[in-house]
Amino acid sequence: MAGLGYRKEMADWDMSVVQADFFEVAPENWIRRDRTPLYQLMESGRPVRLHGVSLSLGGQGAIQHDFLKAVRALMDDLDTTYYSDHLAASGDAHQLYDLFPIPFTDQEVVRLSDRIKEVQDVLGLRIAVENTTYYTNVGEMSEVEFLMKVVEKADCNILLDINNIAVNHKNHQLTEVQHFLSQVDMQRVTYMHVAGHEFDERFGLYIDTHSEHVETETREVALALHRQHGTPILLEWDNDIPSLATLNQELSCLTAFTNT
Amino acid sequence: MPDGFYQYIRGATEVVPAGYTEAGMRAYRYLVFLGASQMIEVHYPELRQQLGEAAWKELIQAFVRQSAWTSHYYGDLKDEFLAFLARQTDAENT
């Protein structure tokens, strides 16, 4: 079972031939838009889940309840209980529309888990938070320790992004992918993300561009977890979107051997 | 998180906040610039060409530096951009 991040660039595609079992969209892109393409995906028997990009769980601005109510209405409309966003800030008190690191400190564990609980109270259901790529950060504990403390305190789920763990290891050499995974409670993981990334020599950093093929190691790690725990995998390809044939090929690599 | 983190990303200071790497901070500053630049270009495709690269870059940098929007909808950036241009024009006329 493999899912695909649905992009508006795919609006002209014949989605019936896309070999994905489920889809994911950003609620920010669909709350105010004609949802006909999403209804068509649902009519083909393939669910659509929500993965937000702007909640700013780590930001300083107040959680916007009106926005969450709109997300909740969209969830009802799409008949899904899945909504996730990133363990990151979208800016200071304002939106800079990117994902910024939250210091890995106990103080932030408390603040973040309180904000997640507030979100879950407004929505009336449990959300998942995604481990993110960070290009520099400060703190007093490891990323995975921070992630697990937050999700346990907030009692929320995890959207486990294997590519982000790999990118962070390449950039910072702090936590091996397998060590990171050994600390994660897979019972809390709703599904996994895989994607591709690129090296940017201007910064000497690997950037999480979602514009490339998935690396072999990332794919194999995801497939192994899928075999062990049955956790679904979703492919994110958001920039330089390839042909439908290339995407199908990538998806087939993610479904290979998953039914054994 | 220190205020200096976002001050750097907005281009309001060149002082890298304590504990963070310069390369990482430059990457964040670049990604925010790129996001704003791409969104404004989608809505005003002719503006970049009319201004030329140097003036375009300066305009987007000025916009990012003082931006204060709170909308969850990325597309609303264009309204913020219009408000920013209006403020710039007012400043020039006074």
mmCIF file of C-alpha atoms in Angstrom:
data_model
loop_
_atom_site.group_PDB
_atom_site.id
_atom_site.type_symbol
_atom_site.label_atom_id
_atom_site.label_comp_id
_atom_site.label_asym_id
_atom_site.label_seq_id
_atom_site.Cartn_x
_atom_site.Cartn_y
_atom_site.Cartn_z
ATOM 1 C CA MET A 1 0.000 0.000 0.000
ATOM 2 C CA ALA A 2 1.522 3.313 -1.073
ATOM 3 C CA GLY A 3 0.044 6.784 -1.081
ATOM 4 C CA LEU A 4 0.888 9.913 -3.044
ATOM 5 C CA GLY A 5 0.874 13.599 -2.214
ATOM 6 C CA TYR A 6 -1.683 15.036 -4.646
ATOM 7 C CA ARG A 7 -0.652 18.312 -6.301
ATOM 8 C CA LYS A 8 -2.767 20.726 -8.291
ATOM 9 C CA GLU A 9 -0.260 20.240 -11.146
ATOM 10 C CA MET A 10 -1.865 16.779 -11.521
ATOM 11 C CA ALA A 11 -5.281 18.279 -12.297
ATOM 12 C CA ASP A 12 -4.981 17.355 -16.000
ATOM 13 C CA TRP A 13 -3.746 13.828 -15.348
ATOM 14 C CA ASP A 14 -5.872 10.711 -15.650
ATOM 15 C CA MET A 15 -5.637 9.884 -11.943
ATOM 16 C CA SER A 16 -7.316 6.504 -12.484
ATOM 17 C CA VAL A 17 -3.997 5.160 -13.807
ATOM 18 C CA VAL A 18 -1.921 6.532 -10.936
ATOM 19 C CA GLN A 19 -0.978 3.534 -8.838
ATOM 20 C CA ALA A 20 -1.601 5.051 -5.414
ATOM 21 C CA ASP A 21 -3.921 3.579 -2.798
ATOM 22 C CA PHE A 22 -4.502 6.834 -0.967
ATOM 23 C CA PHE A 23 -3.706 10.505 -1.315
ATOM 24 C CA GLU A 24 -2.685 13.400 0.860
ATOM 25 C CA VAL A 25 -3.360 17.107 0.342
ATOM 26 C CA ALA A 26 -2.608 20.297 2.264
ATOM 27 C CA PRO A 27 -5.862 21.630 3.781
ATOM 28 C CA GLU A 28 -4.587 25.185 3.231
ATOM 29 C CA ASN A 29 -4.833 24.546 -0.517
ATOM 30 C CA TRP A 30 -8.386 23.180 -0.531
ATOM 31 C CA ILE A 31 -10.419 24.955 2.146
ATOM 32 C CA ARG A 32 -11.208 27.742 -0.323
ATOM 33 C CA ARG A 33 -10.975 25.779 -3.569
ATOM 34 C CA ASP A 34 -13.295 23.672 -5.722
ATOM 35 C CA ARG A 35 -12.823 20.152 -4.382
ATOM 36 C CA THR A 36 -14.070 18.273 -7.446
ATOM 37 C CA PRO A 37 -10.659 16.627 -8.118
ATOM 38 C CA LEU A 38 -10.602 15.332 -4.534
ATOM 39 C CA TYR A 39 -14.160 13.975 -4.782
ATOM 40 C CA GLN A 40 -13.099 12.127 -7.934
ATOM 41 C CA LEU A 41 -10.219 10.487 -6.065
ATOM 42 C CA MET A 42 -12.607 9.455 -3.300
ATOM 43 C CA GLU A 43 -15.117 8.094 -5.816
ATOM 44 C CA SER A 44 -12.355 5.846 -7.165
ATOM 45 C CA GLY A 45 -12.237 4.250 -3.703
ATOM 46 C CA ARG A 46 -9.033 5.941 -2.608
ATOM 47 C CA PRO A 47 -9.163 8.052 0.555
ATOM 48 C CA VAL A 48 -7.776 11.578 0.815
ATOM 49 C CA ARG A 49 -5.943 12.525 4.017
ATOM 50 C CA LEU A 50 -4.907 15.970 5.238
ATOM 51 C CA HIS A 51 -1.347 17.069 5.875
ATOM 52 C CA GLY A 52 -1.034 20.725 6.843
ATOM 53 C CA VAL A 53 1.862 23.086 6.266
ATOM 54 C CA SER A 54 1.003 26.229 8.237
ATOM 55 C CA LEU A 55 -0.236 25.278 11.701
ATOM 56 C CA SER A 56 2.974 26.607 13.271
ATOM 57 C CA LEU A 57 2.840 24.386 16.335
ATOM 58 C CA GLY A 58 6.197 25.836 17.357
ATOM 59 C CA GLY A 59 5.335 29.458 16.591
ATOM 60 C CA GLN A 60 4.559 32.235 19.078
ATOM 61 C CA GLY A 61 1.243 33.301 17.542
ATOM 62 C CA ALA A 62 -2.031 32.059 19.055
ATOM 63 C CA ILE A 63 -3.525 28.875 17.606
ATOM 64 C CA GLN A 64 -6.234 30.098 15.224
ATOM 65 C CA HIS A 65 -9.438 28.299 16.134
ATOM 66 C CA ASP A 66 -11.296 29.580 13.075
ATOM 67 C CA PHE A 67 -8.716 27.962 10.846
ATOM 68 C CA LEU A 68 -9.009 24.672 12.745
ATOM 69 C CA LYS A 69 -12.778 24.759 12.417
ATOM 70 C CA ALA A 70 -12.342 25.116 8.660
ATOM 71 C CA VAL A 71 -9.917 22.158 8.710
ATOM 72 C CA ARG A 72 -12.449 20.145 10.691
ATOM 73 C CA ALA A 73 -15.193 20.936 8.172
ATOM 74 C CA LEU A 74 -12.870 19.852 5.358
ATOM 75 C CA MET A 75 -12.118 16.600 7.191
ATOM 76 C CA ASP A 76 -15.836 15.912 7.460
ATOM 77 C CA ASP A 77 -16.326 16.755 3.786
ATOM 78 C CA LEU A 78 -13.503 14.403 2.763
ATOM 79 C CA ASP A 79 -14.615 11.801 5.293
ATOM 80 C CA THR A 80 -11.167 11.508 6.860
ATOM 81 C CA THR A 81 -9.896 11.383 10.435
ATOM 82 C CA TYR A 82 -6.296 12.024 9.355
ATOM 83 C CA TYR A 83 -4.831 15.469 9.901
ATOM 84 C CA SER A 84 -1.181 16.132 10.556
ATOM 85 C CA ASP A 85 1.241 19.047 10.554
ATOM 86 C CA HIS A 86 4.900 19.562 11.341
ATOM 87 C CA LEU A 87 6.800 19.695 14.600
ATOM 88 C CA ALA A 88 8.110 23.094 13.552
ATOM 89 C CA ALA A 89 7.361 26.811 13.564
ATOM 90 C CA SER A 90 6.113 28.672 10.481
ATOM 91 C CA GLY A 91 7.652 31.910 11.695
ATOM 92 C CA ASP A 92 7.872 34.096 14.802
ATOM 93 C CA ALA A 93 4.466 35.477 15.765
ATOM 94 C CA HIS A 94 3.810 35.811 12.026
ATOM 95 C CA GLN A 95 3.793 33.498 9.049
ATOM 96 C CA LEU A 96 6.960 33.173 6.995
ATOM 97 C CA TYR A 97 5.545 30.075 5.239
ATOM 98 C CA ASP A 98 8.443 27.770 5.863
ATOM 99 C CA LEU A 99 9.307 25.213 8.551
ATOM 100 C CA PHE A 100 11.697 26.442 11.229
ATOM 101 C CA PRO A 101 13.283 24.410 14.009
ATOM 102 C CA ILE A 102 12.048 24.381 17.576
ATOM 103 C CA PRO A 103 14.846 24.273 20.185
ATOM 104 C CA PHE A 104 15.101 20.762 21.631
ATOM 105 C CA THR A 105 14.487 21.804 25.234
ATOM 106 C CA ASP A 106 12.195 20.676 28.068
ATOM 107 C CA GLN A 107 10.632 24.146 28.112
ATOM 108 C CA GLU A 108 9.615 23.711 24.458
ATOM 109 C CA VAL A 109 8.340 20.175 25.139
ATOM 110 C CA VAL A 110 5.814 21.664 27.585
ATOM 111 C CA ARG A 111 4.870 24.599 25.350
ATOM 112 C CA LEU A 112 4.532 22.445 22.219
ATOM 113 C CA SER A 113 2.542 19.686 23.854
ATOM 114 C CA ASP A 114 0.141 22.284 25.302
ATOM 115 C CA ARG A 115 -0.374 23.752 21.826
ATOM 116 C CA ILE A 116 -0.952 20.285 20.325
ATOM 117 C CA LYS A 117 -3.498 19.522 23.060
ATOM 118 C CA GLU A 118 -5.276 22.790 22.277
ATOM 119 C CA VAL A 119 -5.459 21.803 18.596
ATOM 120 C CA GLN A 120 -6.783 18.350 19.481
ATOM 121 C CA ASP A 121 -9.391 19.859 21.812
ATOM 122 C CA VAL A 122 -10.694 22.187 19.101
ATOM 123 C CA LEU A 123 -10.776 19.423 16.482
ATOM 124 C CA GLY A 124 -12.110 16.811 18.869
ATOM 125 C CA LEU A 125 -9.630 14.222 17.625
ATOM 126 C CA ARG A 126 -6.020 13.197 17.710
ATOM 127 C CA ILE A 127 -3.589 14.703 15.215
ATOM 128 C CA ALA A 128 -0.191 13.488 14.048
ATOM 129 C CA VAL A 129 2.984 15.576 14.079
ATOM 130 C CA GLU A 130 5.756 15.088 11.560
ATOM 131 C CA ASN A 131 9.458 15.001 12.378
ATOM 132 C CA THR A 132 11.008 17.668 10.154
ATOM 133 C CA THR A 133 14.232 18.540 8.423
ATOM 134 C CA TYR A 134 16.258 21.216 10.208
ATOM 135 C CA TYR A 135 19.307 23.023 8.877
ATOM 136 C CA THR A 136 20.539 24.327 12.229
ATOM 137 C CA ASN A 137 19.099 24.123 15.731
ATOM 138 C CA VAL A 138 19.947 24.410 19.407
ATOM 139 C CA GLY A 139 18.863 22.397 22.425
ATOM 140 C CA GLU A 140 19.683 20.100 25.284
ATOM 141 C CA MET A 141 18.466 16.744 23.931
ATOM 142 C CA SER A 142 18.426 14.798 20.668
ATOM 143 C CA GLU A 143 15.750 15.331 18.030
ATOM 144 C CA VAL A 144 14.169 11.918 18.567
ATOM 145 C CA GLU A 145 14.138 12.387 22.343
ATOM 146 C CA PHE A 146 12.370 15.711 21.827
ATOM 147 C CA LEU A 147 9.874 14.164 19.400
ATOM 148 C CA MET A 148 8.975 11.322 21.754
ATOM 149 C CA LYS A 149 8.667 13.574 24.816
ATOM 150 C CA VAL A 150 6.298 15.892 22.913
ATOM 151 C CA VAL A 151 4.049 13.175 21.491
ATOM 152 C CA GLU A 152 3.809 11.346 24.808
ATOM 153 C CA LYS A 153 2.980 14.512 26.735
ATOM 154 C CA ALA A 154 0.454 15.660 24.129
ATOM 155 C CA ASP A 155 -0.780 12.106 23.520
ATOM 156 C CA CYS A 156 -0.733 12.592 19.770
ATOM 157 C CA ASN A 157 0.354 10.491 16.805
ATOM 158 C CA ILE A 158 3.458 10.679 14.632
ATOM 159 C CA LEU A 159 3.752 11.096 10.885
ATOM 160 C CA LEU A 160 7.164 9.505 10.476
ATOM 161 C CA ASP A 161 9.184 11.088 7.672
ATOM 162 C CA ILE A 162 12.044 8.729 6.824
ATOM 163 C CA ASN A 163 13.602 11.155 4.344
ATOM 164 C CA ASN A 164 13.811 13.885 6.984
ATOM 165 C CA ILE A 165 15.656 11.567 9.365
ATOM 166 C CA ALA A 166 18.107 10.718 6.571
ATOM 167 C CA VAL A 167 18.600 14.385 5.551
ATOM 168 C CA ASN A 168 19.217 15.426 9.165
ATOM 169 C CA HIS A 169 21.772 12.663 9.568
ATOM 170 C CA LYS A 170 23.582 13.677 6.378
ATOM 171 C CA ASN A 171 23.647 17.326 7.464
ATOM 172 C CA HIS A 172 24.453 16.970 11.144
ATOM 173 C CA GLN A 173 25.832 13.416 11.609
ATOM 174 C CA LEU A 174 24.088 13.266 14.974
ATOM 175 C CA THR A 175 21.614 10.390 14.876
ATOM 176 C CA GLU A 176 21.852 7.342 12.607
ATOM 177 C CA VAL A 177 18.550 6.512 10.898
ATOM 178 C CA GLN A 178 18.324 3.114 12.604
ATOM 179 C CA HIS A 179 19.075 4.591 16.014
ATOM 180 C CA PHE A 180 16.389 7.240 15.502
ATOM 181 C CA LEU A 181 13.871 4.565 14.520
ATOM 182 C CA SER A 182 14.747 2.383 17.500
ATOM 183 C CA GLN A 183 13.542 5.211 19.767
ATOM 184 C CA VAL A 184 10.199 5.698 17.981
ATOM 185 C CA ASP A 185 7.007 4.123 19.311
ATOM 186 C CA MET A 186 5.614 2.674 16.069
ATOM 187 C CA GLN A 187 2.182 2.308 17.715
ATOM 188 C CA ARG A 188 1.839 6.073 17.413
ATOM 189 C CA VAL A 189 2.859 6.216 13.727
ATOM 190 C CA THR A 190 -0.109 6.749 11.405
ATOM 191 C CA TYR A 191 1.944 6.428 8.218
ATOM 192 C CA MET A 192 5.352 7.250 6.773
ATOM 193 C CA HIS A 193 6.589 9.831 4.307
ATOM 194 C CA VAL A 194 9.337 9.213 1.791
ATOM 195 C CA ALA A 195 10.729 11.794 -0.638
ATOM 196 C CA GLY A 196 13.907 12.876 -2.385
ATOM 197 C CA HIS A 197 16.330 15.676 -1.527
ATOM 198 C CA GLU A 198 19.194 17.603 -3.116
ATOM 199 C CA PHE A 199 22.600 18.857 -2.047
ATOM 200 C CA ASP A 200 22.936 22.645 -2.233
ATOM 201 C CA GLU A 201 26.592 23.618 -2.458
ATOM 202 C CA ARG A 202 25.812 27.253 -1.578
ATOM 203 C CA PHE A 203 25.114 26.147 1.982
ATOM 204 C CA GLY A 204 26.950 22.839 2.057
ATOM 205 C CA LEU A 205 23.649 21.267 3.141
ATOM 206 C CA TYR A 206 21.190 18.708 1.823
ATOM 207 C CA ILE A 207 17.879 20.491 1.300
ATOM 208 C CA ASP A 208 14.524 18.710 1.672
ATOM 209 C CA THR A 209 13.279 19.670 -1.797
ATOM 210 C CA HIS A 210 10.837 16.802 -2.540
ATOM 211 C CA SER A 211 12.073 17.105 -6.124
ATOM 212 C CA GLU A 212 13.965 13.845 -6.659
ATOM 213 C CA HIS A 213 13.737 10.070 -6.612
ATOM 214 C CA VAL A 214 13.634 8.477 -3.174
ATOM 215 C CA GLU A 215 17.048 7.242 -2.068
ATOM 216 C CA THR A 216 17.484 3.477 -1.936
ATOM 217 C CA GLU A 217 18.243 3.410 1.798
ATOM 218 C CA THR A 218 15.191 5.532 2.645
ATOM 219 C CA ARG A 219 12.956 3.301 0.523
ATOM 220 C CA GLU A 220 14.351 0.122 2.067
ATOM 221 C CA VAL A 221 13.951 1.435 5.604
ATOM 222 C CA ALA A 222 10.319 2.367 4.884
ATOM 223 C CA LEU A 223 9.590 -1.010 3.275
ATOM 224 C CA ALA A 224 11.130 -2.857 6.224
ATOM 225 C CA LEU A 225 8.938 -0.905 8.680
ATOM 226 C CA HIS A 226 5.927 -1.552 6.500
ATOM 227 C CA ARG A 227 6.607 -5.290 6.515
ATOM 228 C CA GLN A 228 7.172 -5.321 10.259
ATOM 229 C CA HIS A 229 4.334 -3.062 11.406
ATOM 230 C CA GLY A 230 2.021 -2.710 8.396
ATOM 231 C CA THR A 231 2.536 1.064 8.464
ATOM 232 C CA PRO A 232 1.539 2.631 5.110
ATOM 233 C CA ILE A 233 4.054 4.633 3.032
ATOM 234 C CA LEU A 234 3.312 7.862 1.157
ATOM 235 C CA LEU A 235 5.464 9.437 -1.558
ATOM 236 C CA GLU A 236 5.910 13.219 -1.564
ATOM 237 C CA TRP A 237 7.046 14.721 -4.866
ATOM 238 C CA ASP A 238 6.145 18.420 -4.708
ATOM 239 C CA ASN A 239 8.660 20.197 -6.954
ATOM 240 C CA ASP A 240 9.912 19.423 -10.477
ATOM 241 C CA ILE A 241 7.052 16.927 -10.675
ATOM 242 C CA PRO A 242 7.999 14.167 -13.130
ATOM 243 C CA SER A 243 5.863 12.392 -15.719
ATOM 244 C CA LEU A 244 3.013 10.168 -14.629
ATOM 245 C CA ALA A 245 5.017 7.146 -15.799
ATOM 246 C CA THR A 246 7.990 8.084 -13.585
ATOM 247 C CA LEU A 247 5.731 8.619 -10.586
ATOM 248 C CA ASN A 248 4.064 5.260 -11.162
ATOM 249 C CA GLN A 249 7.462 3.615 -11.333
ATOM 250 C CA GLU A 250 8.463 5.247 -8.044
ATOM 251 C CA LEU A 251 5.183 4.136 -6.456
ATOM 252 C CA SER A 252 5.641 0.571 -7.694
ATOM 253 C CA CYS A 253 9.065 0.454 -5.979
ATOM 254 C CA LEU A 254 7.276 1.379 -2.750
ATOM 255 C CA THR A 255 4.648 -1.336 -3.089
ATOM 256 C CA ALA A 256 7.034 -4.106 -4.161
ATOM 257 C CA PHE A 257 7.031 -7.017 -1.723
ATOM 258 C CA THR A 258 4.753 -5.167 0.677
ATOM 259 C CA ASN A 259 2.080 -7.853 0.562
ATOM 260 C CA THR A 260 4.363 -10.691 1.604
ATOM 261 C CA MET B 1 13.896 30.731 20.432
ATOM 262 C CA PRO B 2 15.837 34.027 20.407
ATOM 263 C CA ASP B 3 14.351 36.933 18.448
ATOM 264 C CA GLY B 4 17.653 37.082 16.600
ATOM 265 C CA PHE B 5 16.785 33.866 14.773
ATOM 266 C CA TYR B 6 13.920 35.441 12.829
ATOM 267 C CA GLN B 7 15.666 38.794 12.596
ATOM 268 C CA TYR B 8 18.437 37.040 10.670
ATOM 269 C CA ILE B 9 16.018 35.140 8.445
ATOM 270 C CA ARG B 10 14.207 38.376 7.632
ATOM 271 C CA GLY B 11 17.517 40.005 6.731
ATOM 272 C CA ALA B 12 17.171 42.575 9.537
ATOM 273 C CA THR B 13 20.527 41.611 11.065
ATOM 274 C CA GLU B 14 23.728 39.882 9.953
ATOM 275 C CA VAL B 15 24.433 38.586 13.467
ATOM 276 C CA VAL B 16 24.050 34.792 13.560
ATOM 277 C CA PRO B 17 22.162 33.925 16.766
ATOM 278 C CA ALA B 18 24.159 32.046 19.391
ATOM 279 C CA GLY B 19 24.300 28.295 18.913
ATOM 280 C CA TYR B 20 23.102 28.265 15.298
ATOM 281 C CA THR B 21 25.320 27.743 12.234
ATOM 282 C CA GLU B 22 25.770 30.471 9.653
ATOM 283 C CA ALA B 23 25.214 28.009 6.785
ATOM 284 C CA GLY B 24 21.901 26.835 8.241
ATOM 285 C CA MET B 25 20.744 30.390 8.895
ATOM 286 C CA ARG B 26 21.625 31.431 5.336
ATOM 287 C CA ALA B 27 19.685 28.422 4.017
ATOM 288 C CA TYR B 28 16.567 29.492 5.953
ATOM 289 C CA ARG B 29 16.910 33.099 4.795
ATOM 290 C CA TYR B 30 17.236 31.912 1.205
ATOM 291 C CA LEU B 31 14.230 29.553 1.431
ATOM 292 C CA VAL B 32 11.977 32.297 2.793
ATOM 293 C CA PHE B 33 13.141 34.695 0.073
ATOM 294 C CA LEU B 34 12.563 32.026 -2.591
ATOM 295 C CA GLY B 35 9.062 31.259 -1.322
ATOM 296 C CA ALA B 36 8.028 34.926 -1.291
ATOM 297 C CA SER B 37 9.658 35.570 -4.658
ATOM 298 C CA GLN B 38 7.888 32.631 -6.321
ATOM 299 C CA MET B 39 4.497 33.497 -4.875
ATOM 300 C CA ILE B 40 4.694 37.168 -5.903
ATOM 301 C CA GLU B 41 5.907 36.200 -9.368
ATOM 302 C CA VAL B 42 2.923 33.897 -9.875
ATOM 303 C CA HIS B 43 0.561 36.804 -9.207
ATOM 304 C CA TYR B 44 2.574 39.530 -10.950
ATOM 305 C CA PRO B 45 4.538 37.728 -13.676
ATOM 306 C CA GLU B 46 5.511 40.901 -15.503
ATOM 307 C CA LEU B 47 6.844 42.763 -12.459
ATOM 308 C CA ARG B 48 10.151 40.904 -12.198
ATOM 309 C CA GLN B 49 11.011 41.597 -15.820
ATOM 310 C CA GLN B 50 9.977 45.240 -15.579
ATOM 311 C CA LEU B 51 12.096 45.880 -12.496
ATOM 312 C CA GLY B 52 15.166 43.884 -13.470
ATOM 313 C CA GLU B 53 16.855 41.311 -11.203
ATOM 314 C CA ALA B 54 18.604 43.717 -8.806
ATOM 315 C CA ALA B 55 15.531 45.850 -8.067
ATOM 316 C CA TRP B 56 13.299 42.768 -7.856
ATOM 317 C CA LYS B 57 15.602 41.166 -5.294
ATOM 318 C CA GLU B 58 15.706 44.383 -3.258
ATOM 319 C CA LEU B 59 11.914 44.675 -3.322
ATOM 320 C CA ILE B 60 11.313 41.084 -2.156
ATOM 321 C CA GLN B 61 13.980 41.457 0.547
ATOM 322 C CA ALA B 62 12.300 44.638 1.819
ATOM 323 C CA PHE B 63 8.927 42.876 1.770
ATOM 324 C CA VAL B 64 10.204 39.874 3.759
ATOM 325 C CA ARG B 65 12.012 42.126 6.255
ATOM 326 C CA GLN B 66 8.869 43.937 7.384
ATOM 327 C CA SER B 67 6.191 41.375 6.601
ATOM 328 C CA ALA B 68 3.727 40.672 9.413
ATOM 329 C CA TRP B 69 1.023 38.478 7.970
ATOM 330 C CA THR B 70 -0.783 35.829 9.980
ATOM 331 C CA SER B 71 -2.983 34.119 7.391
ATOM 332 C CA HIS B 72 -2.709 30.350 7.088
ATOM 333 C CA TYR B 73 -3.296 30.715 3.346
ATOM 334 C CA TYR B 74 -0.110 31.170 1.361
ATOM 335 C CA GLY B 75 -2.026 32.790 -1.488
ATOM 336 C CA ASP B 76 -2.915 35.696 0.826
ATOM 337 C CA LEU B 77 0.703 36.757 0.525
ATOM 338 C CA LYS B 78 -0.269 38.724 -2.559
ATOM 339 C CA ASP B 79 -2.641 40.896 -0.499
ATOM 340 C CA GLU B 80 0.144 41.504 2.002
ATOM 341 C CA PHE B 81 2.397 42.427 -0.888
ATOM 342 C CA LEU B 82 -0.142 44.990 -2.129
ATOM 343 C CA ALA B 83 -0.412 46.441 1.386
ATOM 344 C CA PHE B 84 3.381 46.597 1.541
ATOM 345 C CA LEU B 85 3.569 48.446 -1.790
ATOM 346 C CA ALA B 86 0.926 50.909 -0.554
ATOM 347 C CA ARG B 87 2.965 51.564 2.598
ATOM 348 C CA GLN B 88 6.105 52.082 0.491
ATOM 349 C CA THR B 89 4.282 54.554 -1.742
ATOM 350 C CA ASP B 90 2.883 56.425 1.264
ATOM 351 C CA ALA B 91 6.369 56.640 2.756
ATOM 352 C CA GLU B 92 7.738 58.067 -0.471
ATOM 353 C CA ASN B 93 4.979 60.655 -0.689
ATOM 354 C CA THR B 94 5.481 62.038 2.801
#
